[in-house]
PDB file of C-alpha atoms and ligand atoms in Angstrom:
ATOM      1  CA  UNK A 273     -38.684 -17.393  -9.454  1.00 76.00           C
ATOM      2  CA  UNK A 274     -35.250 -16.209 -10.321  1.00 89.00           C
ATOM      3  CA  UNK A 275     -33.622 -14.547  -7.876  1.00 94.00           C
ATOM      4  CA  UNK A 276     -30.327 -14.308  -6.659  1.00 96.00           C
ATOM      5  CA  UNK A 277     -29.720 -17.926  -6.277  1.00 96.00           C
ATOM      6  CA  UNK A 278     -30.801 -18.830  -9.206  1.00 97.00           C
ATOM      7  CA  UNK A 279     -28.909 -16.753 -10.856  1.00 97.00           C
ATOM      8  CA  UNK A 280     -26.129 -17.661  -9.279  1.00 97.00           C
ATOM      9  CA  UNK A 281     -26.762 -20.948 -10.117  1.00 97.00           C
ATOM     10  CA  UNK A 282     -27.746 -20.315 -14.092  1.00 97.00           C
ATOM     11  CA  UNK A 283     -24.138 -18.644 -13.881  1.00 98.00           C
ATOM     12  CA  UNK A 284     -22.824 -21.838 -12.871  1.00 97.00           C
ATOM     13  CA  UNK A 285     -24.329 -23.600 -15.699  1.00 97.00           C
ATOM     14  CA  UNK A 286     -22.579 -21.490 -18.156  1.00 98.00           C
ATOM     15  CA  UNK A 287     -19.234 -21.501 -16.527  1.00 98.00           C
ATOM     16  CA  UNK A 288     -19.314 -25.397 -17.086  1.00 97.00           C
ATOM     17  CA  UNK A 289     -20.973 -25.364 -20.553  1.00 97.00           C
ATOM     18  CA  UNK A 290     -18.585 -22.373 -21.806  1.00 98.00           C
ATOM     19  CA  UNK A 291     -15.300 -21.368 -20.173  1.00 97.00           C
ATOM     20  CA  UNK A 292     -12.560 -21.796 -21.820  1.00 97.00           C
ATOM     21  CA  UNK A 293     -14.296 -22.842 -24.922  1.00 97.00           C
ATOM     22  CA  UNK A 294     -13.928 -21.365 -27.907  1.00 98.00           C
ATOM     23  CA  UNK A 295     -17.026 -20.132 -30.084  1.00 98.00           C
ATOM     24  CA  UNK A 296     -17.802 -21.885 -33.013  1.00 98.00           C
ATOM     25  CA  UNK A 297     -21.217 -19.369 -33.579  1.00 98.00           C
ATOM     26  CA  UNK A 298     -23.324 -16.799 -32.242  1.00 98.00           C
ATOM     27  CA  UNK A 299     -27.200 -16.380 -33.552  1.00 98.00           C
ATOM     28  CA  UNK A 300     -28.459 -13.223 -31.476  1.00 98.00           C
ATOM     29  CA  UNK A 301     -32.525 -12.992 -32.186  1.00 97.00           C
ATOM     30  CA  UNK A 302     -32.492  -9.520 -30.328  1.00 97.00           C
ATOM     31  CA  UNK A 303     -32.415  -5.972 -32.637  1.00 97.00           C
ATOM     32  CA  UNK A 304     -29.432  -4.554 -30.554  1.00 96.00           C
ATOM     33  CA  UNK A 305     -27.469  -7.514 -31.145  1.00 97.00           C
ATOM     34  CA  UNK A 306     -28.801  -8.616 -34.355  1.00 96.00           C
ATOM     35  CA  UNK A 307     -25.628  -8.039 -36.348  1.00 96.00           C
ATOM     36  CA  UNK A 308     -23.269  -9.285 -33.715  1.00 97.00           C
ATOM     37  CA  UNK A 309     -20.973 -12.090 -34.354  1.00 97.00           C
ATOM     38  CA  UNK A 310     -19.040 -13.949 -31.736  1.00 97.00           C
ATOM     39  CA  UNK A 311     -17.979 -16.793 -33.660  1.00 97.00           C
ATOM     40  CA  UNK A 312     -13.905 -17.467 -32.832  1.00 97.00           C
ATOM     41  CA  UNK A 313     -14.563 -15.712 -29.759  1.00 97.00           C
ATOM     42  CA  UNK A 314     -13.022 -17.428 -26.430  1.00 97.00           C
ATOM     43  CA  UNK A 315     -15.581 -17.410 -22.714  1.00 98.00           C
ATOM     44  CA  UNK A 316     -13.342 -16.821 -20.458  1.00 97.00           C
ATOM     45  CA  UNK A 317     -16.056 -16.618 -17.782  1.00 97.00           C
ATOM     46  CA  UNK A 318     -19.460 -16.511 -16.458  1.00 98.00           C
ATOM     47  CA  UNK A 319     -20.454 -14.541 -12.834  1.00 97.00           C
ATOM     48  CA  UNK A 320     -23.467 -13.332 -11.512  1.00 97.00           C
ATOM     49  CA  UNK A 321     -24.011  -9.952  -9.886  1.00 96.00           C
ATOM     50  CA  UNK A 322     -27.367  -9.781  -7.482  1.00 95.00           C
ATOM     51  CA  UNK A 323     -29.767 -10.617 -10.789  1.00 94.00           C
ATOM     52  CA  UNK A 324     -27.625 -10.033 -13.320  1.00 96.00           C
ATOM     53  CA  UNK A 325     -25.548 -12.514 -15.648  1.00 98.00           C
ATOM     54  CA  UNK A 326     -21.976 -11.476 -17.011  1.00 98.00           C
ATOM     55  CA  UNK A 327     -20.442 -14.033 -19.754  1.00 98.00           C
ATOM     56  CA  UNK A 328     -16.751 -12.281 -20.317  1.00 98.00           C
ATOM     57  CA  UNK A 329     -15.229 -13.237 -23.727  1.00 97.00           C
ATOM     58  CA  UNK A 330     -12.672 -11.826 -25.935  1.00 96.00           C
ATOM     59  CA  UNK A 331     -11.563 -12.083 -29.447  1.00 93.00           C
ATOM     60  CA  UNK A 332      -7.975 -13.176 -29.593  1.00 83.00           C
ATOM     61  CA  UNK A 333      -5.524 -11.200 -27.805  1.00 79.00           C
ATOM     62  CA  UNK A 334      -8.029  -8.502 -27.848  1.00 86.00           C
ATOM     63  CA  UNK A 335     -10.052  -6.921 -23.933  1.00 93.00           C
ATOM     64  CA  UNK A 336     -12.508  -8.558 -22.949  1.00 96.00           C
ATOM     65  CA  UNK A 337     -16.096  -8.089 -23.320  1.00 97.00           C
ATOM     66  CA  UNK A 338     -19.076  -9.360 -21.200  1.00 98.00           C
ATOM     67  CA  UNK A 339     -22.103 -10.478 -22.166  1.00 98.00           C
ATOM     68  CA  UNK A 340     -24.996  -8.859 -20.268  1.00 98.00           C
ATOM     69  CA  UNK A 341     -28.301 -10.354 -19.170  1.00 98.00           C
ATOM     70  CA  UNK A 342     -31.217 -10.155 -16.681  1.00 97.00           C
ATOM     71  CA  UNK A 343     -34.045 -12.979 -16.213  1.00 95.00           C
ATOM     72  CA  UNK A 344     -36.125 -11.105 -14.419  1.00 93.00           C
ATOM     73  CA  UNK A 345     -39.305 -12.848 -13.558  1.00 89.00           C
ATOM     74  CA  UNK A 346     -39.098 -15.145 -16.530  1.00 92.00           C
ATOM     75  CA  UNK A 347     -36.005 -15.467 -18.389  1.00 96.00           C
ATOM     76  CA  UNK A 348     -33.245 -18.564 -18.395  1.00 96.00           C
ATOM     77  CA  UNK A 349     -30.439 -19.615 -19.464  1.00 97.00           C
ATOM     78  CA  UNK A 350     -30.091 -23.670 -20.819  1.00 97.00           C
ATOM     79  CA  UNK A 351     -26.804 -25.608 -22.002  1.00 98.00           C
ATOM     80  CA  UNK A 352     -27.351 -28.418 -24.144  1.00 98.00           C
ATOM     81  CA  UNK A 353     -24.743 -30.914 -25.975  1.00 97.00           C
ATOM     82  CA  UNK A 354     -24.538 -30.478 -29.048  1.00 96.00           C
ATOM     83  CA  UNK A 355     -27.391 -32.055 -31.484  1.00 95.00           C
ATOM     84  CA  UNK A 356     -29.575 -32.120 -28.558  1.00 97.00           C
ATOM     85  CA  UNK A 357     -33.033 -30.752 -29.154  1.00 97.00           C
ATOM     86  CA  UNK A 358     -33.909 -27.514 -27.205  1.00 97.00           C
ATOM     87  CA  UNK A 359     -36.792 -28.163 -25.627  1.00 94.00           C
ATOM     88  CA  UNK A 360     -36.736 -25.988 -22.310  1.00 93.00           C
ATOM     89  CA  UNK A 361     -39.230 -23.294 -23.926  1.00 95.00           C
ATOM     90  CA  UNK A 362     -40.833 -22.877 -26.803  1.00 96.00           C
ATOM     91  CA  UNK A 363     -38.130 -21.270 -29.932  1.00 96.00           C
ATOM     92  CA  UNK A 364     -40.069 -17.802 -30.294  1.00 97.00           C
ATOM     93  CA  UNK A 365     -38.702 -17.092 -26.789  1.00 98.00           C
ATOM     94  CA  UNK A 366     -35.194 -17.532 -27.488  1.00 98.00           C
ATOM     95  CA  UNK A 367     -32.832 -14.249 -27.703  1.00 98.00           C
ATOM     96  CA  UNK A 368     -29.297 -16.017 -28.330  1.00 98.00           C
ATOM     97  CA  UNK A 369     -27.880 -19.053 -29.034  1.00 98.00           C
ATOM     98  CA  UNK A 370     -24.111 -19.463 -28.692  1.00 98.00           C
ATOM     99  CA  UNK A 371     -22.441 -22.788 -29.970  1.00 98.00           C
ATOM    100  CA  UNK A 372     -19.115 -24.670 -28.482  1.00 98.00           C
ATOM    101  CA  UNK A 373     -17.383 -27.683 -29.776  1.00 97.00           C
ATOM    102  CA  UNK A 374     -18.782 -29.385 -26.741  1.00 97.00           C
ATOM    103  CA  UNK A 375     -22.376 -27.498 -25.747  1.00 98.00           C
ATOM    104  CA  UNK A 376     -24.316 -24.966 -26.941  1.00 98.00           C
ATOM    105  CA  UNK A 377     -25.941 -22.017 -24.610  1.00 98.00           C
ATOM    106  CA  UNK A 378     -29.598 -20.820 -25.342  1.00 98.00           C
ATOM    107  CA  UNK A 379     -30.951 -17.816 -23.584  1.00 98.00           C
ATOM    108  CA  UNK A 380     -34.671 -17.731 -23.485  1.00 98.00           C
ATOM    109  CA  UNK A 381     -36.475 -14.685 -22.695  1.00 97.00           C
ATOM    110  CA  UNK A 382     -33.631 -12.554 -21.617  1.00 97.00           C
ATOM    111  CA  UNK A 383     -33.614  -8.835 -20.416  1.00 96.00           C
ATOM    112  CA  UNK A 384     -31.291  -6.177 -20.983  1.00 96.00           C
ATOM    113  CA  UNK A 385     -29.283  -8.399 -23.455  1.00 97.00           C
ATOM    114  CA  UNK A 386     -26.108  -6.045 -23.886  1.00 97.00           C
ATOM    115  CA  UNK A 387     -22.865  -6.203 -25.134  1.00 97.00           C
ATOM    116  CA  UNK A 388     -19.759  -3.905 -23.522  1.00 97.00           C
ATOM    117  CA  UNK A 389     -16.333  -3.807 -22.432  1.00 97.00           C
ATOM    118  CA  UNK A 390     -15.997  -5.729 -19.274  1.00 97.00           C
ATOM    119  CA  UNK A 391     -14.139  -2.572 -18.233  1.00 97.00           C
ATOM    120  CA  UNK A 392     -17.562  -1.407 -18.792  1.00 97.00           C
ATOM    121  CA  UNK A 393     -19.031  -3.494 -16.831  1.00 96.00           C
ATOM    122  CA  UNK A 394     -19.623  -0.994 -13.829  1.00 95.00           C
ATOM    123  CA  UNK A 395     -22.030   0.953 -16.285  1.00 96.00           C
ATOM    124  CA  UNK A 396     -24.394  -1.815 -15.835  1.00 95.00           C
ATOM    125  CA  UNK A 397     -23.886  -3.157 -12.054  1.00 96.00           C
ATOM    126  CA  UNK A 398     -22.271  -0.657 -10.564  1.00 96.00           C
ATOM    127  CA  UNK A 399     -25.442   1.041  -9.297  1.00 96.00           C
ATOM    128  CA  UNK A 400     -25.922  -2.596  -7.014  1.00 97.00           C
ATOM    129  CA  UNK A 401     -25.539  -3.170  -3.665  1.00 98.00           C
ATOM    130  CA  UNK A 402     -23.464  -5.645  -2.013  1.00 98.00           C
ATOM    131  CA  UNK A 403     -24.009  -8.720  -3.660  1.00 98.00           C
ATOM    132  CA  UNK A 404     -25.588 -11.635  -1.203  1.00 97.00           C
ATOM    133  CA  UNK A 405     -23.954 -14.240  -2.896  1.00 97.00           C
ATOM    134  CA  UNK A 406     -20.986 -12.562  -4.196  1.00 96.00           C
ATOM    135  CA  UNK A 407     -17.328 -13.008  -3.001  1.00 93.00           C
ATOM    136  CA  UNK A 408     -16.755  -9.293  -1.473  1.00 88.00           C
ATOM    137  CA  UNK A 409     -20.574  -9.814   0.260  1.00 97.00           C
ATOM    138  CA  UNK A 410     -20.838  -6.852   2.519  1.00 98.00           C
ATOM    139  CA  UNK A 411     -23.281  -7.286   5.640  1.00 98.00           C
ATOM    140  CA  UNK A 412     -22.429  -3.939   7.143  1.00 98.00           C
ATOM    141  CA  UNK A 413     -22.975  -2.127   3.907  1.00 98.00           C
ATOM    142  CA  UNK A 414     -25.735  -3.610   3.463  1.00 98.00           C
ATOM    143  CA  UNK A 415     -27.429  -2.498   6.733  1.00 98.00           C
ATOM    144  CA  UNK A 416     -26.171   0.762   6.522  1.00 98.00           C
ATOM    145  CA  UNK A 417     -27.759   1.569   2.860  1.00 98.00           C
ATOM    146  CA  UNK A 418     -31.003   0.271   4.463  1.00 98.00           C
ATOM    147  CA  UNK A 419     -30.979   2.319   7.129  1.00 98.00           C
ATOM    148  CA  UNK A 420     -30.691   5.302   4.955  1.00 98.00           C
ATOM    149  CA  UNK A 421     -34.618   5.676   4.242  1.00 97.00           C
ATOM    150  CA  UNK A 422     -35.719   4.594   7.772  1.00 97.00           C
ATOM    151  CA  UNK A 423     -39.577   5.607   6.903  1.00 96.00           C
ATOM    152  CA  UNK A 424     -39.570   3.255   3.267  1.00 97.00           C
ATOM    153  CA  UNK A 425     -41.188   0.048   4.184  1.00 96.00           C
ATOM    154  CA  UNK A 426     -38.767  -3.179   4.821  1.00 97.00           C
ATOM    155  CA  UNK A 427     -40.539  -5.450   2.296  1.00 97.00           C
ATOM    156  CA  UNK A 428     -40.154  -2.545  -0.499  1.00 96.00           C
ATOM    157  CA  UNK A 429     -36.307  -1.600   0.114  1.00 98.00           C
ATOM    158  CA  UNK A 430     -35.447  -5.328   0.678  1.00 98.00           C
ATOM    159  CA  UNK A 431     -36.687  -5.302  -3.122  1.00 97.00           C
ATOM    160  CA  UNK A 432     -34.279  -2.425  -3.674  1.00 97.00           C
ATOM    161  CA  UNK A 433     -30.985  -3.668  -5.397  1.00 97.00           C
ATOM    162  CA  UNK A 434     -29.251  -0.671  -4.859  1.00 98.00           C
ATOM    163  CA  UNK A 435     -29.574  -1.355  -1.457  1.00 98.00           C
ATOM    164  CA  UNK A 436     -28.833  -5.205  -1.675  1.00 98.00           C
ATOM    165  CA  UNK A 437     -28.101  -7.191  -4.763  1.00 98.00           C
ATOM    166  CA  UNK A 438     -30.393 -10.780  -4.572  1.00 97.00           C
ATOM    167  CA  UNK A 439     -33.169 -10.501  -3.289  1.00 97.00           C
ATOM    168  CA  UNK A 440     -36.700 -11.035  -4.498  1.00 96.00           C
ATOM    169  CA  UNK A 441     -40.053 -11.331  -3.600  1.00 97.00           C
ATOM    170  CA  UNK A 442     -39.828 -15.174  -2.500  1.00 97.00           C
ATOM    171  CA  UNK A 443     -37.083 -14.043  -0.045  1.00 98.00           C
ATOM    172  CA  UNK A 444     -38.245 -10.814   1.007  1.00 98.00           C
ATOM    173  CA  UNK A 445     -41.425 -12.540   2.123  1.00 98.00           C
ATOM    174  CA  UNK A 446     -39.631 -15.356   3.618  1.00 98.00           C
ATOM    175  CA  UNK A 447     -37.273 -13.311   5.336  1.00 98.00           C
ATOM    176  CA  UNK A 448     -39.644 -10.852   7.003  1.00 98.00           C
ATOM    177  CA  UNK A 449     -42.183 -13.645   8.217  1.00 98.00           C
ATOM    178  CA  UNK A 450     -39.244 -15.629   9.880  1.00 98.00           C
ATOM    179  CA  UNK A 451     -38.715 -12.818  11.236  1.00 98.00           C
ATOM    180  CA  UNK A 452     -42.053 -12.205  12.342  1.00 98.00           C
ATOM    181  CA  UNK A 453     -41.436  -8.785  10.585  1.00 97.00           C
ATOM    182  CA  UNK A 454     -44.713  -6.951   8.927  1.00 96.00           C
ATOM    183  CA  UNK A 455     -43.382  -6.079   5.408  1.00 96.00           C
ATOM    184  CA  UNK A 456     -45.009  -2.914   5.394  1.00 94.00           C
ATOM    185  CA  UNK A 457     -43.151  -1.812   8.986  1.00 96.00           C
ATOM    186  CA  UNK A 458     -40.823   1.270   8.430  1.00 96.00           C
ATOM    187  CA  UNK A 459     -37.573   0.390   8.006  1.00 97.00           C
ATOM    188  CA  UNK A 460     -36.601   2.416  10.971  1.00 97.00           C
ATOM    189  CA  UNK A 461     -38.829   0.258  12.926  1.00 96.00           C
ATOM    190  CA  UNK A 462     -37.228  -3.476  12.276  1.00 97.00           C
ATOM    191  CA  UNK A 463     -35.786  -4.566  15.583  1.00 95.00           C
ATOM    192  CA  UNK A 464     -32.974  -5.892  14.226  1.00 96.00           C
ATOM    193  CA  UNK A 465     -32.043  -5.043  10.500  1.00 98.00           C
ATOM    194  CA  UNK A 466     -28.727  -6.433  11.038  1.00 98.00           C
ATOM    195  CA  UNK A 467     -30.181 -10.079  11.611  1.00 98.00           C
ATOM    196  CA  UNK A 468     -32.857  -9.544   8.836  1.00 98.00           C
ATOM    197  CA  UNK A 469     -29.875  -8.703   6.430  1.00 98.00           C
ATOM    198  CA  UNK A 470     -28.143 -12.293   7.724  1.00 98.00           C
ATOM    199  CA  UNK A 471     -31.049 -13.980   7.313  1.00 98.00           C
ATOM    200  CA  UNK A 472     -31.388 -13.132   3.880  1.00 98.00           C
ATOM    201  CA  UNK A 473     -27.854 -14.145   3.122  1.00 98.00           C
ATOM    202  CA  UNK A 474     -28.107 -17.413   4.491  1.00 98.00           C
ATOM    203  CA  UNK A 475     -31.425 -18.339   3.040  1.00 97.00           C
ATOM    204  CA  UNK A 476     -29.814 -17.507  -0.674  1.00 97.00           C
ATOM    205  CA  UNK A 477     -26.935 -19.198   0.375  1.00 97.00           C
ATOM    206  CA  UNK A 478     -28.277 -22.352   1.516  1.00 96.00           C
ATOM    207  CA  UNK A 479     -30.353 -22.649  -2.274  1.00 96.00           C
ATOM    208  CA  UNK A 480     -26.871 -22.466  -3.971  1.00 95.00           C
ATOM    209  CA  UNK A 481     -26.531 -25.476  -6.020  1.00 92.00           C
ATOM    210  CA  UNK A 482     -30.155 -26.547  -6.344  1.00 92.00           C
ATOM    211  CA  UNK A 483     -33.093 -25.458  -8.339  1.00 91.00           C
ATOM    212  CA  UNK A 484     -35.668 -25.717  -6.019  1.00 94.00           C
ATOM    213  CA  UNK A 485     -35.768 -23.260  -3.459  1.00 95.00           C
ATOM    214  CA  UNK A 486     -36.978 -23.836  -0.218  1.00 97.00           C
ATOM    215  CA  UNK A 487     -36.607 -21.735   2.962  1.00 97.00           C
ATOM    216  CA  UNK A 488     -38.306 -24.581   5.181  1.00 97.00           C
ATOM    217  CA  UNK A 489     -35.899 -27.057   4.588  1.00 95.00           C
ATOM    218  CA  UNK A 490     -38.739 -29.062   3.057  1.00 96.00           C
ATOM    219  CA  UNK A 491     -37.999 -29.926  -0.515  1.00 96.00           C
ATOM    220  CA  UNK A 492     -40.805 -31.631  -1.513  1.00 96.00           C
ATOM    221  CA  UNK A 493     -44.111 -29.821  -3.957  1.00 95.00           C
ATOM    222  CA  UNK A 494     -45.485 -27.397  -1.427  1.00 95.00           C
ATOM    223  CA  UNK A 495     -43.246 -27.851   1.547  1.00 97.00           C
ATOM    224  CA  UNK A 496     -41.089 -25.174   0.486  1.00 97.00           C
ATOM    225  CA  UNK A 497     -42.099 -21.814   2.105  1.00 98.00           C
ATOM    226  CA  UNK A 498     -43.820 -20.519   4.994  1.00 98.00           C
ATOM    227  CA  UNK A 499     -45.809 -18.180   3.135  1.00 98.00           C
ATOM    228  CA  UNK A 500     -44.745 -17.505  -0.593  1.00 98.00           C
ATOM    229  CA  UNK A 501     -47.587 -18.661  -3.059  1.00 97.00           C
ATOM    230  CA  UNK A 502     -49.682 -19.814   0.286  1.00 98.00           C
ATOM    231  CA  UNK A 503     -52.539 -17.543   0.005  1.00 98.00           C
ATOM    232  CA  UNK A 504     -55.417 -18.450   2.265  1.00 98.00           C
ATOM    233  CA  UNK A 505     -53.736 -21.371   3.299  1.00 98.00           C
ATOM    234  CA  UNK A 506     -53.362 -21.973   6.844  1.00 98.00           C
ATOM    235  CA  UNK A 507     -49.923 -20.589   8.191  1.00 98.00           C
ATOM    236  CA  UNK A 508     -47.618 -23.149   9.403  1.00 98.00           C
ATOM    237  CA  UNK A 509     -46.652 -21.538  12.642  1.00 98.00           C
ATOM    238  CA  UNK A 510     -49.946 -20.247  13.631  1.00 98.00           C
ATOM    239  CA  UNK A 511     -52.501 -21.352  11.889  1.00 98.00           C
ATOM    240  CA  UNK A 512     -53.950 -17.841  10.723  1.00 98.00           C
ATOM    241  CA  UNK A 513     -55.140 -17.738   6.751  1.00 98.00           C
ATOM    242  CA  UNK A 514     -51.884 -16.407   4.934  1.00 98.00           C
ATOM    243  CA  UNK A 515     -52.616 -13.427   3.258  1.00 97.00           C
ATOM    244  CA  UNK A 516     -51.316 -11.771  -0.309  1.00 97.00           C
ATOM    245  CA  UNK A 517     -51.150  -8.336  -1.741  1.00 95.00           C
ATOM    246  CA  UNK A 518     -50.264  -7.670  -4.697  1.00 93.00           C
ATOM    247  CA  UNK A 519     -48.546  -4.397  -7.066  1.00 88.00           C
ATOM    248  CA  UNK A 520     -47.049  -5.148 -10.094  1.00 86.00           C
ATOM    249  CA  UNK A 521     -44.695  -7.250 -10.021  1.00 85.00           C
ATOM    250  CA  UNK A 522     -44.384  -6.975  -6.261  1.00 91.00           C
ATOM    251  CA  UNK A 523     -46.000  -9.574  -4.382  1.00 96.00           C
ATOM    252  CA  UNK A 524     -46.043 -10.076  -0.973  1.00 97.00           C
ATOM    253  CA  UNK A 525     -47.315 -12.991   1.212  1.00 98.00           C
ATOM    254  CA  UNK A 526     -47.402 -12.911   5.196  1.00 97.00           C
ATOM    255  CA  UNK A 527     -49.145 -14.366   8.190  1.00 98.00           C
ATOM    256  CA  UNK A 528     -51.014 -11.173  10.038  1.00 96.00           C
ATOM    257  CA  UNK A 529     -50.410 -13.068  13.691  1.00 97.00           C
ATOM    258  CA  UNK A 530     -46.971 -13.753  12.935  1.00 98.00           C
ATOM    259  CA  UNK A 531     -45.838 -10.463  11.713  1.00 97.00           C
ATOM    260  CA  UNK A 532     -48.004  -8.245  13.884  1.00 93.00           C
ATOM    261  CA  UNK A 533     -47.774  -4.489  13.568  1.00 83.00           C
ATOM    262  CA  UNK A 534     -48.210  -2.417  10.461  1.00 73.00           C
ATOM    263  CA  UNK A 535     -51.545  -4.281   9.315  1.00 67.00           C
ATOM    264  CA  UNK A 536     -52.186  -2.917   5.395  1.00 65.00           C
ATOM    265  CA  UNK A 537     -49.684  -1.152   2.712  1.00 61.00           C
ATOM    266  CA  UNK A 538     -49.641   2.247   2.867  1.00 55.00           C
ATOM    267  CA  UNK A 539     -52.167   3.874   1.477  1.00 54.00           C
ATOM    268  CA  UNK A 540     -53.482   0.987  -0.164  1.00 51.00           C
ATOM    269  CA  UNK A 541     -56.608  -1.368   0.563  1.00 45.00           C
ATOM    270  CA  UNK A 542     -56.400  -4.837   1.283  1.00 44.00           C
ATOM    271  CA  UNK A 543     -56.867  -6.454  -2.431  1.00 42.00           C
ATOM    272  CA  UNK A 544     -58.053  -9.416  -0.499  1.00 38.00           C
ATOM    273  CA  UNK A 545     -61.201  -7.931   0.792  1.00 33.00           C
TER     274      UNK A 545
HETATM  275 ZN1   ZN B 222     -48.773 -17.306  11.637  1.00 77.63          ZN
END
């Protein structure tokens, strides 16, 4: 599930694969881009943003541009050395390939693949909250653009990356049933948004640097959460049959004894019954 750790880490992955190197080609497989060529090009660096991916590279002596991408709930970024067969997804799903001397950088299934002036950039982020993993990380902010819609549920503006820039619905869950939070409580209602918002940050934090994310501390196939992807399974606390709801592409897991309170969404039935 990509979410801000991940994406923090897929950044990573292109810093050491890319910076500093100097294009030898470009193939974008994306209308937008399709004409775009970056060979002779120089990556001068790759950051994340909440979800979002920024490669910055210029053209000799020329501003800098940056390289825009989302993964939403499927996309990724893979580096492989050169003459090394791609084999991460299958080829229809790739939207750019971008060779170095030294490794080449495939993008499979990528969203919002853009192109702009990194002084730009702010066109494409700027609407973002405080990012949870980002070096000017803002707790207080953070709270305080919460706070502003006291009657929206937690689980929903946790979601909200205007309000903070990371979070997904693996977290969100996790969060609010550590908390023993209902996600659909009014925001205005959380005890303590403060030391939701500081959970949050150090769960992301603490799945820097490793693919597989786990809030329990448990690393091994199914150990990993208290209640994300658990449905009907006993809860690990209590005992109590987890229970999932889904919307979209929202999905929420919690324990109903451990996060007492607002029972059901809002206006919604229980899918599970
Ligand atoms: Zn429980």
């Amino acid at each position: 599930m990509p979410e801000g750790d991940t994406v923090w880490n897929t950044a990573r992955v292109l810093q050491r694969a890319l910076a500093g190197a100097r294009l030898t080609g470009s193939d974008f497989r994306v209308p937008q881009l399709a004409a775009t060529d970056l060979t002779g090009w120089t990556v001068r660096e790759s950051a994340s943003r909440g979800k979002h991916l920024l490669l910055r590279l210029a053209a000799t002596d020329a501003a800098p541009w940056t390289l825009h991408s989302h993964l939403r709930m499927d996309g990724a970024w893979r580096a492989y050395a050169p003459g090394e067969r791609w084999t991460a997804r299958p080829a229809h799903l790739i939207r750019v390939v971008l060779r170095s001397p030294a490794a080449v950088a495939v993008g499979y299934h990528l969203h919002e693949l853009a192109l702009v002036p990194t002084a730009d950039e702010e066109s494409l982020v700027g609407h973002l909250g405080p990012d949870l993993l980002g070096p000017d990380w803002d707790a207080d902010e953070a709270v305080h653009r919460l706070a502003a819609d006291p009657d929206r549920t937690i689980g929903e503006a946790l979601l909200d990356q205007r309000n903070l820039a990371g979070v997904g619905n693996l977290y969100k869950c996790e969060v609010l049933f550590l908390r023993g939070v209902s996600p659909w409580t009014p925001v205005g209602a959380v005890p303590d948004l403060p030391g939701t918002v500081a959970l949050a940050q150090r769960l992301l934090a603490a799945n820097r640097g490793r693919w597989t994310q786990s809030t329990t501390g448990v690393l091994r196939r199914g150990g990993t959460s208290y209640v994300y992807g658990r449905r009907a399974q006993p809860c690990r606390r209590c005992g109590t049959a987890i229970r999932k709801e889904e919307l979209g592409e929202r999905v929420t897991y919690w324990c109903p004894a451990c996060q007492p309170g607002v029972e059901l969404p809002p206006n919604g039935q229980d899918r599970l019954r």
